[in-house]
Short mmCIF file of C-alpha atoms (C1' of nucleotides) in Angstrom, two decimals:
data_model
loop_
_atom_site.label_atom_id
_atom_site.label_comp_id
_atom_site.label_asym_id
_atom_site.label_seq_id
_atom_site.Cartn_x
_atom_site.Cartn_y
_atom_site.Cartn_z
CA UNK B 1 -37.20 -8.05 -43.07
CA UNK B 2 -38.23 -5.69 -45.83
CA UNK B 3 -39.02 -2.82 -43.51
CA UNK B 4 -36.99 0.29 -44.10
CA UNK B 5 -36.26 2.61 -41.19
CA UNK B 6 -36.41 6.39 -41.34
CA UNK B 7 -32.65 6.44 -41.00
CA UNK B 8 -32.18 4.09 -43.92
CA UNK B 9 -34.55 6.23 -45.96
CA UNK B 10 -32.52 9.30 -45.11
CA UNK B 11 -29.34 7.63 -46.28
CA UNK B 12 -31.02 6.68 -49.56
CA UNK B 13 -32.10 10.27 -50.07
CA UNK B 14 -28.59 11.50 -49.31
CA UNK B 15 -27.07 9.08 -51.82
CA UNK B 16 -29.67 10.07 -54.41
CA UNK B 17 -28.95 13.75 -53.88
CA UNK B 18 -25.20 13.35 -54.18
CA UNK B 19 -25.51 11.06 -57.22
CA UNK B 20 -27.61 13.77 -58.91
CA UNK B 21 -24.81 16.32 -58.56
CA UNK B 22 -22.16 13.77 -59.50
CA UNK B 23 -24.14 12.68 -62.52
CA UNK B 24 -24.34 9.03 -61.60
CA UNK B 25 -20.72 8.41 -60.61
CA UNK B 26 -20.37 6.16 -57.55
CA UNK B 27 -20.96 8.12 -54.36
CA UNK B 28 -18.17 7.89 -51.81
CA UNK B 29 -18.45 7.35 -48.10
CA UNK B 30 -17.14 10.74 -47.07
CA UNK B 31 -19.63 12.66 -49.17
CA UNK B 32 -22.42 10.73 -47.48
CA UNK B 33 -21.00 11.37 -44.02
CA UNK B 34 -20.95 15.11 -44.77
CA UNK B 35 -24.51 15.10 -46.13
CA UNK B 36 -25.75 13.01 -43.20
CA UNK B 37 -23.70 14.94 -40.62
CA UNK B 38 -22.27 11.72 -39.22
CA UNK B 39 -18.97 9.84 -39.18
CA UNK B 40 -17.52 7.84 -42.05
CA UNK B 41 -17.53 4.77 -39.79
CA UNK B 42 -21.29 5.04 -39.28
CA UNK B 43 -21.75 5.39 -43.01
CA UNK B 44 -19.76 2.23 -43.73
CA UNK B 45 -21.95 0.40 -41.24
CA UNK B 46 -25.10 1.64 -42.90
CA UNK B 47 -23.82 0.88 -46.40
CA UNK B 48 -23.43 -2.74 -45.40
CA UNK B 49 -27.00 -2.77 -44.16
CA UNK B 50 -28.42 -1.09 -47.27
CA UNK B 51 -26.42 -3.44 -49.45
CA UNK B 52 -27.80 -6.49 -47.67
CA UNK B 53 -31.29 -5.12 -48.37
CA UNK B 54 -30.38 -4.71 -52.04
CA UNK B 55 -31.03 -0.98 -51.98
CA UNK B 56 -27.51 -0.08 -53.11
CA UNK B 57 -24.65 -1.60 -55.06
CA UNK B 58 -21.67 -1.42 -52.75
CA UNK B 59 -18.09 -2.51 -53.08
CA UNK B 60 -15.61 -1.75 -50.34
CA UNK B 61 -13.59 1.36 -51.13
CA UNK B 62 -15.40 1.78 -54.45
CA UNK B 63 -18.39 3.86 -53.39
CA UNK B 64 -22.07 3.15 -53.96
CA UNK B 65 -24.84 3.49 -56.53
CA UNK B 66 -28.54 2.94 -55.97
CA UNK B 67 -30.19 -0.26 -57.20
CA UNK B 68 -33.45 0.04 -59.15
CA UNK B 69 -35.27 -0.65 -55.89
CA UNK B 70 -33.20 1.91 -53.99
CA UNK B 71 -33.66 4.51 -56.71
CA UNK B 72 -37.41 4.02 -56.78
CA UNK B 73 -37.56 4.46 -53.04
CA UNK B 74 -35.42 7.58 -53.08
CA UNK B 75 -37.55 9.10 -55.83
CA UNK B 76 -40.72 8.35 -53.87
CA UNK B 77 -39.21 10.14 -50.88
CA UNK B 78 -38.45 13.18 -53.02
CA UNK B 79 -41.99 13.03 -54.38
CA UNK B 80 -43.49 12.89 -50.92
CA UNK B 81 -41.24 15.63 -49.57
CA UNK B 82 -42.13 18.05 -52.34
CA UNK B 83 -45.84 17.28 -52.34
CA UNK B 84 -46.02 17.92 -48.60
CA UNK B 85 -44.18 21.20 -49.15
CA UNK B 86 -46.83 22.23 -51.65
CA UNK B 87 -49.50 21.29 -49.14
CA UNK B 88 -47.89 23.31 -46.37
CA UNK B 89 -47.52 26.40 -48.55
CA UNK B 90 -50.70 26.25 -50.64
CA UNK B 91 -53.13 24.98 -48.05
CA UNK B 92 -51.68 25.90 -44.66
CA UNK B 93 -50.08 29.15 -45.86
CA UNK B 94 -46.61 28.58 -44.56
CA UNK B 95 -43.89 30.50 -46.37
CA UNK B 96 -41.29 28.74 -48.50
CA UNK B 97 -38.56 29.16 -45.92
CA UNK B 98 -40.54 27.37 -43.16
CA UNK B 99 -41.51 24.10 -44.74
CA UNK B 100 -38.35 22.06 -45.12
CA UNK B 101 -38.11 20.49 -41.67
CA UNK B 102 -41.79 19.58 -41.55
CA UNK B 103 -41.61 17.98 -44.98
CA UNK B 104 -38.53 16.12 -43.81
CA UNK B 105 -40.75 14.38 -41.25
CA UNK B 106 -43.85 14.04 -43.42
CA UNK B 107 -41.96 12.32 -46.23
CA UNK B 108 -41.60 9.24 -44.04
CA UNK B 109 -45.33 8.64 -43.75
CA UNK B 110 -45.82 5.25 -45.35
CA UNK B 111 -49.11 4.96 -47.24
CA UNK B 112 -48.72 5.25 -51.01
CA UNK B 113 -52.46 5.74 -51.32
CA UNK B 114 -52.06 8.84 -49.18
CA UNK B 115 -49.41 10.24 -51.53
CA UNK B 116 -51.59 9.72 -54.58
CA UNK B 117 -54.62 11.31 -52.92
CA UNK B 118 -52.53 14.22 -51.72
CA UNK B 119 -51.22 14.68 -55.25
CA UNK B 120 -54.79 14.72 -56.61
CA UNK B 121 -55.92 17.08 -53.90
CA UNK B 122 -53.13 19.51 -54.74
CA UNK B 123 -53.95 19.38 -58.45
CA UNK B 124 -50.95 17.25 -59.48
CA UNK B 125 -48.39 20.03 -59.20
CA UNK B 126 -45.23 19.63 -61.27
CA UNK B 127 -43.03 21.85 -59.09
CA UNK B 128 -42.70 22.52 -55.39
CA UNK B 129 -42.64 25.95 -53.66
CA UNK B 130 -38.91 26.30 -54.40
CA UNK B 131 -39.36 25.44 -58.05
CA UNK B 132 -37.96 21.92 -57.71
CA UNK B 133 -39.64 19.33 -59.92
CA UNK B 134 -42.00 16.80 -58.31
CA UNK B 135 -41.62 13.32 -59.79
CA UNK B 136 -44.89 11.66 -60.81
CA UNK B 137 -46.04 8.29 -59.47
CA UNK B 138 -43.82 6.55 -62.05
CA UNK B 139 -40.80 8.56 -60.94
CA UNK B 140 -40.56 10.87 -63.95
CA UNK B 141 -39.35 14.41 -63.36
CA UNK B 142 -40.57 17.29 -65.51
CA UNK B 143 -37.60 18.87 -67.20
CA UNK B 144 -37.48 22.62 -67.63
CA UNK B 145 -34.96 24.79 -69.44
CA UNK B 146 -33.56 27.15 -66.87
CA UNK B 147 -30.42 29.14 -66.18
CA UNK B 148 -28.96 31.06 -63.25
CA UNK B 149 -29.94 34.72 -63.42
CA UNK B 150 -26.17 35.33 -63.50
CA UNK B 151 -26.07 34.00 -67.08
CA UNK B 152 -28.41 36.64 -68.51
CA UNK B 153 -26.93 39.47 -70.53
CA UNK B 154 -27.84 43.12 -70.32
CA UNK B 155 -31.37 43.66 -71.57
CA UNK B 156 -32.43 40.02 -71.31
CA UNK B 157 -35.61 39.07 -69.46
CA UNK B 158 -36.49 35.98 -67.47
CA UNK B 159 -39.13 34.52 -65.16
CA UNK B 160 -37.97 33.36 -61.74
CA UNK B 161 -38.60 29.60 -61.58
CA UNK B 162 -36.40 28.25 -58.81
CA UNK B 163 -33.53 28.52 -56.38
CA UNK B 164 -30.21 26.74 -56.07
CA UNK B 165 -29.67 27.69 -52.44
CA UNK B 166 -32.57 26.57 -50.21
CA UNK B 167 -31.34 28.25 -47.02
CA UNK B 168 -33.76 30.20 -44.88
CA UNK B 169 -31.51 33.25 -45.09
CA UNK B 170 -31.57 33.30 -48.89
CA UNK B 171 -35.30 32.64 -49.16
CA UNK B 172 -36.14 35.35 -46.68
CA UNK B 173 -33.86 37.80 -48.49
CA UNK B 174 -35.65 37.04 -51.74
CA UNK B 175 -38.98 37.71 -50.01
CA UNK B 176 -37.68 41.11 -48.93
CA UNK B 177 -36.82 41.92 -52.53
CA UNK B 178 -40.20 40.51 -53.68
CA UNK B 179 -38.25 38.09 -55.85
CA UNK B 180 -40.75 35.25 -55.70
CA UNK B 181 -41.43 32.44 -58.17
CA UNK B 182 -43.15 33.83 -61.24
CA UNK B 183 -41.63 37.29 -60.96
CA UNK B 184 -40.27 38.77 -64.18
CA UNK B 185 -36.74 40.13 -64.03
CA UNK B 186 -34.96 42.25 -66.61
CA UNK B 187 -31.20 42.72 -66.47
CA UNK B 188 -30.87 46.48 -66.62
CA UNK B 189 -27.11 46.62 -66.20
CA UNK B 190 -24.22 44.34 -65.27
CA UNK B 191 -21.30 45.61 -63.21
CA UNK B 192 -17.99 43.91 -63.97
CA UNK B 193 -16.37 45.22 -60.81
CA UNK B 194 -18.08 42.81 -58.38
CA UNK B 195 -20.26 40.95 -60.89
CA UNK B 196 -23.38 42.40 -59.36
CA UNK B 197 -26.29 43.45 -61.60
CA UNK B 198 -29.14 45.92 -61.61
CA UNK B 199 -32.45 44.25 -62.31
CA UNK B 200 -35.99 45.47 -62.88
CA UNK B 201 -38.80 43.54 -61.23
CA UNK B 202 -41.90 43.05 -63.39
CA UNK B 203 -40.64 45.93 -65.54
CA UNK B 204 -40.78 48.27 -62.58
CA UNK B 205 -39.00 48.31 -59.20
CA UNK B 206 -35.19 48.19 -59.52
CA UNK B 207 -32.65 46.43 -57.30
CA UNK B 208 -28.97 45.72 -57.35
CA UNK B 209 -28.29 42.06 -56.59
CA UNK B 210 -24.93 40.49 -55.77
CA UNK B 211 -23.21 37.76 -57.75
CA UNK B 212 -24.15 35.30 -54.99
CA UNK B 213 -27.82 36.10 -55.43
CA UNK B 214 -27.83 35.97 -59.23
CA UNK B 215 -26.01 32.62 -59.18
CA UNK B 216 -28.51 31.07 -56.80
CA UNK B 217 -31.63 32.15 -58.64
CA UNK B 218 -32.93 30.21 -61.64
CA UNK B 219 -34.84 31.92 -64.41
CA UNK B 220 -36.49 30.84 -67.62
CA UNK B 221 -35.30 33.12 -70.42
CA UNK B 222 -37.98 34.93 -72.36
CA UNK U 1 -32.18 15.19 -23.22
CA UNK U 2 -35.73 16.47 -23.53
CA UNK U 3 -36.38 14.75 -26.84
CA UNK U 4 -39.19 12.24 -26.77
CA UNK U 5 -39.10 9.29 -29.14
CA UNK U 6 -42.07 7.97 -31.08
CA UNK U 7 -42.01 4.91 -28.86
CA UNK U 8 -42.13 6.98 -25.70
CA UNK U 9 -45.01 8.97 -27.18
CA UNK U 10 -46.86 5.75 -27.92
CA UNK U 11 -46.45 4.60 -24.33
CA UNK U 12 -47.80 7.92 -23.08
CA UNK U 13 -50.83 7.58 -25.33
CA UNK U 14 -51.40 4.04 -24.11
CA UNK U 15 -51.22 5.12 -20.46
CA UNK U 16 -53.55 8.03 -21.19
CA UNK U 17 -56.04 5.75 -22.91
CA UNK U 18 -56.08 3.19 -20.10
CA UNK U 19 -56.29 5.90 -17.42
CA UNK U 20 -59.36 7.28 -19.20
CA UNK U 21 -61.18 3.96 -18.89
CA UNK U 22 -59.93 3.43 -15.34
CA UNK U 23 -60.98 6.94 -14.36
CA UNK U 24 -57.60 8.06 -13.14
CA UNK U 25 -56.62 5.05 -11.03
CA UNK U 26 -52.94 4.12 -11.40
CA UNK U 27 -52.34 2.16 -14.58
CA UNK U 28 -50.62 -1.18 -14.11
CA UNK U 29 -47.80 -2.67 -16.11
CA UNK U 30 -49.77 -5.52 -17.58
CA UNK U 31 -52.50 -3.31 -18.98
CA UNK U 32 -49.83 -1.29 -20.75
CA UNK U 33 -48.13 -4.40 -22.11
CA UNK U 34 -51.47 -5.53 -23.59
CA UNK U 35 -52.23 -2.13 -25.11
CA UNK U 36 -48.69 -1.85 -26.52
CA UNK U 37 -48.57 -5.48 -27.63
CA UNK U 38 -45.25 -6.01 -25.87
CA UNK U 39 -43.92 -7.80 -22.79
CA UNK U 40 -44.30 -6.61 -19.22
CA UNK U 41 -40.50 -6.56 -18.94
CA UNK U 42 -40.24 -4.07 -21.79
CA UNK U 43 -42.89 -1.94 -20.14
CA UNK U 44 -41.00 -1.84 -16.83
CA UNK U 45 -37.94 -0.73 -18.74
CA UNK U 46 -39.84 2.03 -20.44
CA UNK U 47 -41.57 3.15 -17.25
CA UNK U 48 -38.18 3.79 -15.72
CA UNK U 49 -37.22 5.89 -18.72
CA UNK U 50 -40.47 7.89 -18.73
CA UNK U 51 -40.17 8.41 -15.00
CA UNK U 52 -36.64 9.77 -15.35
CA UNK U 53 -38.02 12.24 -17.91
CA UNK U 54 -40.75 13.27 -15.46
CA UNK U 55 -43.54 12.24 -17.80
CA UNK U 56 -45.05 9.77 -15.35
CA UNK U 57 -45.25 9.19 -11.60
CA UNK U 58 -43.99 5.65 -11.09
CA UNK U 59 -43.53 3.54 -8.00
CA UNK U 60 -42.43 -0.08 -8.33
CA UNK U 61 -45.39 -2.45 -8.18
CA UNK U 62 -47.79 0.49 -7.69
CA UNK U 63 -48.58 1.40 -11.28
CA UNK U 64 -48.25 4.78 -12.98
CA UNK U 65 -50.07 8.06 -13.49
CA UNK U 66 -49.17 10.81 -15.94
CA UNK U 67 -47.48 13.97 -14.69
CA UNK U 68 -48.84 17.33 -15.84
CA UNK U 69 -46.15 17.33 -18.52
CA UNK U 70 -46.95 13.76 -19.56
CA UNK U 71 -50.67 14.46 -19.64
CA UNK U 72 -50.21 17.53 -21.77
CA UNK U 73 -48.12 15.57 -24.22
CA UNK U 74 -50.61 12.71 -24.40
CA UNK U 75 -53.47 15.13 -25.00
CA UNK U 76 -51.52 16.84 -27.77
CA UNK U 77 -51.00 13.44 -29.39
CA UNK U 78 -54.74 12.73 -29.24
CA UNK U 79 -55.39 16.18 -30.69
CA UNK U 80 -52.99 15.60 -33.55
CA UNK U 81 -54.27 12.10 -34.24
CA UNK U 82 -57.89 13.22 -34.48
CA UNK U 83 -57.18 16.36 -36.50
CA UNK U 84 -55.23 14.33 -39.05
CA UNK U 85 -58.15 11.88 -39.23
CA UNK U 86 -60.46 14.77 -40.06
CA UNK U 87 -58.02 15.89 -42.74
CA UNK U 88 -57.83 12.43 -44.28
CA UNK U 89 -61.60 12.03 -44.38
CA UNK U 90 -62.73 15.58 -45.17
CA UNK U 91 -60.01 16.61 -47.58
CA UNK U 92 -58.56 13.41 -49.02
CA UNK U 93 -61.88 11.51 -48.98
CA UNK U 94 -60.70 8.42 -47.16
CA UNK U 95 -63.43 6.52 -45.36
CA UNK U 96 -63.57 6.33 -41.57
CA UNK U 97 -62.30 2.78 -41.46
CA UNK U 98 -59.10 3.58 -43.39
CA UNK U 99 -57.58 6.45 -41.48
CA UNK U 100 -56.38 5.06 -38.17
CA UNK U 101 -52.96 3.74 -39.17
CA UNK U 102 -52.07 6.84 -41.17
CA UNK U 103 -53.09 9.10 -38.28
CA UNK U 104 -51.00 6.91 -36.00
CA UNK U 105 -47.96 7.98 -38.00
CA UNK U 106 -48.99 11.58 -38.61
CA UNK U 107 -49.57 12.28 -34.91
CA UNK U 108 -45.81 12.12 -34.36
CA UNK U 109 -45.04 15.07 -36.65
CA UNK U 110 -43.49 17.61 -34.32
CA UNK U 111 -44.40 21.19 -35.24
CA UNK U 112 -47.08 22.70 -33.00
CA UNK U 113 -47.53 25.51 -35.49
CA UNK U 114 -48.51 22.86 -38.02
CA UNK U 115 -51.18 21.48 -35.70
CA UNK U 116 -52.69 24.90 -35.12
CA UNK U 117 -52.73 25.73 -38.81
CA UNK U 118 -54.22 22.35 -39.64
CA UNK U 119 -56.92 22.97 -37.02
CA UNK U 120 -57.71 26.36 -38.58
CA UNK U 121 -57.71 24.89 -42.06
CA UNK U 122 -60.20 22.22 -41.02
CA UNK U 123 -62.49 24.80 -39.39
CA UNK U 124 -61.62 23.90 -35.78
CA UNK U 125 -63.64 20.68 -35.69
CA UNK U 126 -64.76 19.51 -32.24
CA UNK U 127 -65.12 15.83 -33.19
CA UNK U 128 -63.23 13.41 -35.42
CA UNK U 129 -64.72 11.11 -38.10
CA UNK U 130 -65.59 8.52 -35.45
CA UNK U 131 -67.30 11.07 -33.23
CA UNK U 132 -64.45 11.25 -30.72
CA UNK U 133 -63.85 14.70 -29.25
CA UNK U 134 -60.80 16.68 -30.41
CA UNK U 135 -59.13 18.53 -27.54
CA UNK U 136 -58.41 22.22 -28.24
CA UNK U 137 -54.94 23.76 -28.01
CA UNK U 138 -55.36 24.09 -24.22
CA UNK U 139 -56.26 20.42 -23.92
CA UNK U 140 -59.97 20.85 -23.25
CA UNK U 141 -62.34 18.21 -24.59
CA UNK U 142 -65.88 19.09 -25.64
CA UNK U 143 -68.28 17.06 -23.55
CA UNK U 144 -71.41 15.69 -25.14
CA UNK U 145 -74.30 13.84 -23.56
CA UNK U 146 -74.50 10.50 -25.31
CA UNK U 147 -75.66 6.96 -24.68
CA UNK U 148 -75.29 3.59 -26.36
CA UNK U 149 -78.14 2.95 -28.77
CA UNK U 150 -78.81 -0.12 -26.59
CA UNK U 151 -80.07 2.18 -23.81
CA UNK U 152 -82.94 3.63 -25.87
CA UNK U 153 -86.46 2.41 -25.19
CA UNK U 154 -89.06 1.52 -27.76
CA UNK U 155 -90.20 4.62 -29.62
CA UNK U 156 -87.20 6.76 -28.60
CA UNK U 157 -85.19 8.62 -31.25
CA UNK U 158 -81.50 9.50 -31.37
CA UNK U 159 -78.82 10.91 -33.66
CA UNK U 160 -75.76 8.72 -34.25
CA UNK U 161 -72.78 10.63 -32.85
CA UNK U 162 -70.03 8.10 -32.29
CA UNK U 163 -68.74 4.55 -31.95
CA UNK U 164 -67.30 2.59 -29.07
CA UNK U 165 -65.69 -0.06 -31.24
CA UNK U 166 -63.29 1.45 -33.81
CA UNK U 167 -62.56 -1.79 -35.66
CA UNK U 168 -62.58 -1.83 -39.45
CA UNK U 169 -65.11 -4.66 -39.41
CA UNK U 170 -67.61 -2.68 -37.33
CA UNK U 171 -67.16 0.55 -39.26
CA UNK U 172 -67.59 -1.19 -42.60
CA UNK U 173 -70.69 -2.96 -41.35
CA UNK U 174 -72.17 0.38 -40.27
CA UNK U 175 -71.44 1.74 -43.75
CA UNK U 176 -73.37 -1.16 -45.26
CA UNK U 177 -76.38 -0.30 -43.07
CA UNK U 178 -75.92 3.42 -43.89
CA UNK U 179 -75.54 4.02 -40.18
CA UNK U 180 -73.18 6.99 -40.44
CA UNK U 181 -72.63 9.89 -38.05
CA UNK U 182 -75.61 12.22 -38.14
CA UNK U 183 -78.13 9.55 -39.06
CA UNK U 184 -81.38 9.56 -37.10
CA UNK U 185 -82.44 6.25 -35.57
CA UNK U 186 -85.78 5.37 -34.05
CA UNK U 187 -86.17 2.26 -31.92
CA UNK U 188 -89.15 0.57 -33.53
CA UNK U 189 -89.13 -2.56 -31.38
CA UNK U 190 -86.87 -4.30 -28.86
CA UNK U 191 -86.58 -8.08 -28.78
CA UNK U 192 -85.90 -9.50 -25.34
CA UNK U 193 -84.93 -12.89 -26.72
CA UNK U 194 -81.46 -11.88 -27.99
CA UNK U 195 -81.56 -8.19 -27.06
CA UNK U 196 -81.58 -7.18 -30.69
CA UNK U 197 -83.73 -4.28 -31.86
CA UNK U 198 -85.54 -3.10 -34.95
CA UNK U 199 -84.60 0.46 -35.85
CA UNK U 200 -85.78 2.95 -38.45
CA UNK U 201 -83.15 4.99 -40.25
CA UNK U 202 -84.08 8.65 -40.77
CA UNK U 203 -87.70 7.64 -40.20
CA UNK U 204 -87.57 5.31 -43.17
CA UNK U 205 -85.47 2.22 -43.93
CA UNK U 206 -85.72 -0.46 -41.21
CA UNK U 207 -83.03 -2.84 -39.92
CA UNK U 208 -82.64 -5.32 -37.15
CA UNK U 209 -79.38 -4.76 -35.28
CA UNK U 210 -77.75 -7.09 -32.76
CA UNK U 211 -77.02 -6.30 -29.15
CA UNK U 212 -73.33 -5.99 -30.07
CA UNK U 213 -74.09 -3.31 -32.62
CA UNK U 214 -76.45 -1.30 -30.41
CA UNK U 215 -73.93 -1.37 -27.56
CA UNK U 216 -71.13 -0.06 -29.73
CA UNK U 217 -73.04 2.82 -31.27
CA UNK U 218 -73.44 6.12 -29.44
CA UNK U 219 -76.49 8.32 -29.97
CA UNK U 220 -77.69 11.62 -28.68
CA UNK U 221 -81.27 11.24 -27.46
CA UNK U 222 -83.84 13.53 -29.03
"C1'" DA T 1 -51.63 -17.82 8.19
"C1'" DA T 2 -49.82 -20.63 4.65
"C1'" DT T 3 -49.92 -21.53 0.01
"C1'" DA T 4 -51.02 -20.81 -4.76
"C1'" DT T 5 -51.60 -17.65 -8.36
"C1'" DT T 6 -50.76 -13.58 -10.73
"C1'" DA T 7 -48.22 -9.39 -11.57
"C1'" DT T 8 -44.01 -7.16 -11.78
"C1'" DT T 9 -39.25 -6.65 -11.83
"C1'" DT T 10 -34.43 -8.05 -12.63
"C1'" DA T 11 -30.80 -10.23 -15.20
"C1'" DG T 12 -28.73 -11.07 -19.27
"C1'" DA T 13 -28.96 -11.00 -24.49
"C1'" DT T 14 -30.02 -8.96 -29.00
"C1'" DT T 15 -30.44 -5.47 -32.76
"C1'" DA T 16 -30.15 -0.86 -34.94
"C1'" DA T 17 -27.67 3.11 -35.02
"C1'" DT T 18 -24.25 5.51 -33.42
"C1'" DC T 19 -19.40 6.81 -31.69
"C1'" DT T 20 -13.86 6.97 -31.19
"C1'" DA T 21 -9.56 5.18 -32.21
"C1'" DA T 22 -6.74 2.32 -34.87
"C1'" DA T 23 -5.74 -0.27 -39.05
"C1'" DA T 24 -5.85 -0.81 -43.91
"C1'" DA T 25 -6.53 0.64 -48.63
"C1'" DT T 26 -6.37 4.11 -52.06
"C1'" DT T 27 -4.70 8.22 -54.18
"C1'" DG T 28 -1.54 12.01 -54.86
"C1'" DT T 29 3.11 13.64 -55.17
"C1'" DA T 30 7.96 14.01 -55.07
"C1'" DT F 1 8.31 3.85 -57.43
"C1'" DA F 2 8.12 5.12 -52.76
"C1'" DC F 3 6.33 7.96 -49.34
"C1'" DA F 4 2.78 10.96 -47.58
"C1'" DA F 5 -1.82 12.22 -47.27
"C1'" DT F 6 -6.42 11.04 -47.54
"C1'" DT F 7 -10.22 7.97 -47.45
"C1'" DT F 8 -12.37 4.04 -45.87
"C1'" DT F 9 -12.96 0.19 -43.06
"C1'" DT F 10 -12.58 -2.54 -38.78
"C1'" DA F 11 -12.69 -3.16 -33.86
"C1'" DG F 12 -14.74 -2.31 -29.77
"C1'" DA F 13 -18.12 0.51 -26.96
"C1'" DT F 14 -22.54 2.85 -26.11
"C1'" DT F 15 -27.62 3.70 -26.01
"C1'" DA F 16 -32.58 2.81 -26.91
"C1'" DA F 17 -35.77 -0.60 -27.30
"C1'" DT F 18 -36.71 -4.96 -27.25
"C1'" DC F 19 -36.80 -10.07 -25.80
"C1'" DT F 20 -36.80 -14.63 -22.68
"C1'" DA F 21 -36.23 -16.71 -18.43
"C1'" DA F 22 -35.78 -16.41 -13.63
"C1'" DA F 23 -36.63 -14.09 -9.30
"C1'" DT F 24 -39.42 -11.41 -6.36
"C1'" DA F 25 -43.56 -9.03 -4.71
"C1'" DA F 26 -48.48 -8.63 -4.29
"C1'" DT F 27 -52.94 -10.69 -4.20
"C1'" DA F 28 -56.26 -14.32 -3.79
"C1'" DT F 29 -57.66 -18.71 -1.84
"C1'" DT F 30 -58.03 -22.38 1.12
#
DNA sequence: AATATTATTTAGATTAATCTAAAAATTGTA
DNA sequence: TACAATTTTTAGATTAATCTAAATAATATT
């Protein structure tokens, strides 16, 4: 009776993800149906089930929040997902745009002992291959001061630490430009016309990147 | 329409496993229901589904055999299961009695690319932590001449290469006796009374092992 | 060969997860 | 406030996987 299905886990993750963006406000049915690519009716059904299992607080028409139990579970799923991504990239040499779907399956593997050993084996990484923080076994996320590249002024420097957009297209484009995590970027010039900017990579190679790119790339100012 | 569920995969594995023991004779419903710990009625249901997907040849009351497609899939599952077991033991330092259930989940992870990379990463092992052969990407098993320890005569020597019984209890007992894969055993004396035998481990430490133990341990004669 | 036993299948229900269509509640706007 | 638009829920069906109980087929035994 306490078993949680993959589907239920996916709903919890979806709710967690939306709640993150919405800063804790109750998550509404429609948002979940969009995230889960399903109908609102199916979501309502599932919300009743999750509520019965005390994984969410749910009041008809009022949206949902995660219970302590639900939140812990969602965080564990995020932890597992990101650790497996590190494994796939660091050990099996996949590239950062290939690992999402596999991690989406691997995160459902049950054993907590496995997660802890995997974490050890990987050297207790604090961030995944996209720069997203990996919660520790207690569920604590490492916080890092970061800003979209778009926020830097002319002359400012930053280290690439993450991405907002996780799409294959974006990640592969970044690879082409050699804009990988750890790269140093300097804003050489900003162009008001289309809000693009010229950047220098590791003080050398120059590129012009669009507004869309600079908004989706996180840097740590230096 | 070509998607195969975890449950369907588990049935294929069960059929494959029974067919192995039965040397290719059609597998009957009851045997499957025992292996799958379910009712014969559920099995019949599933056989119809697998047959529709052309994974098995099925005739009412006549039992089933795997189709080429079904056999390939079952072999891939065995390959994945055993490779993940190697990973868990070699890389995450689990012991051989702990890995079965985790591998049972991991074998359902889809990506074939992942399997091949995992295989590479592990150094293309030919046998898993219990000494069972790991089929290669083409589905070929490495054959090895082996015999139950029980078959050795007084004075004969062998190297432990596998187990028949995979139960936790047996594996843990072997650990206690330091009877791990690769150990050399010499049959010091055989006792007709209860068919137990005295063995020497790596030409040194002596034990008396029961008939049950010697029948469930595979050795390669030297 | 007739009967008893065992194996297998069918029939009918159940549960999780989903859907469409319709109803009800909430929110936005004139 | 009243009406319109949007969001959410309910009702009723569907599919996969399961079950129990009953019926049927195959096999074994006298």
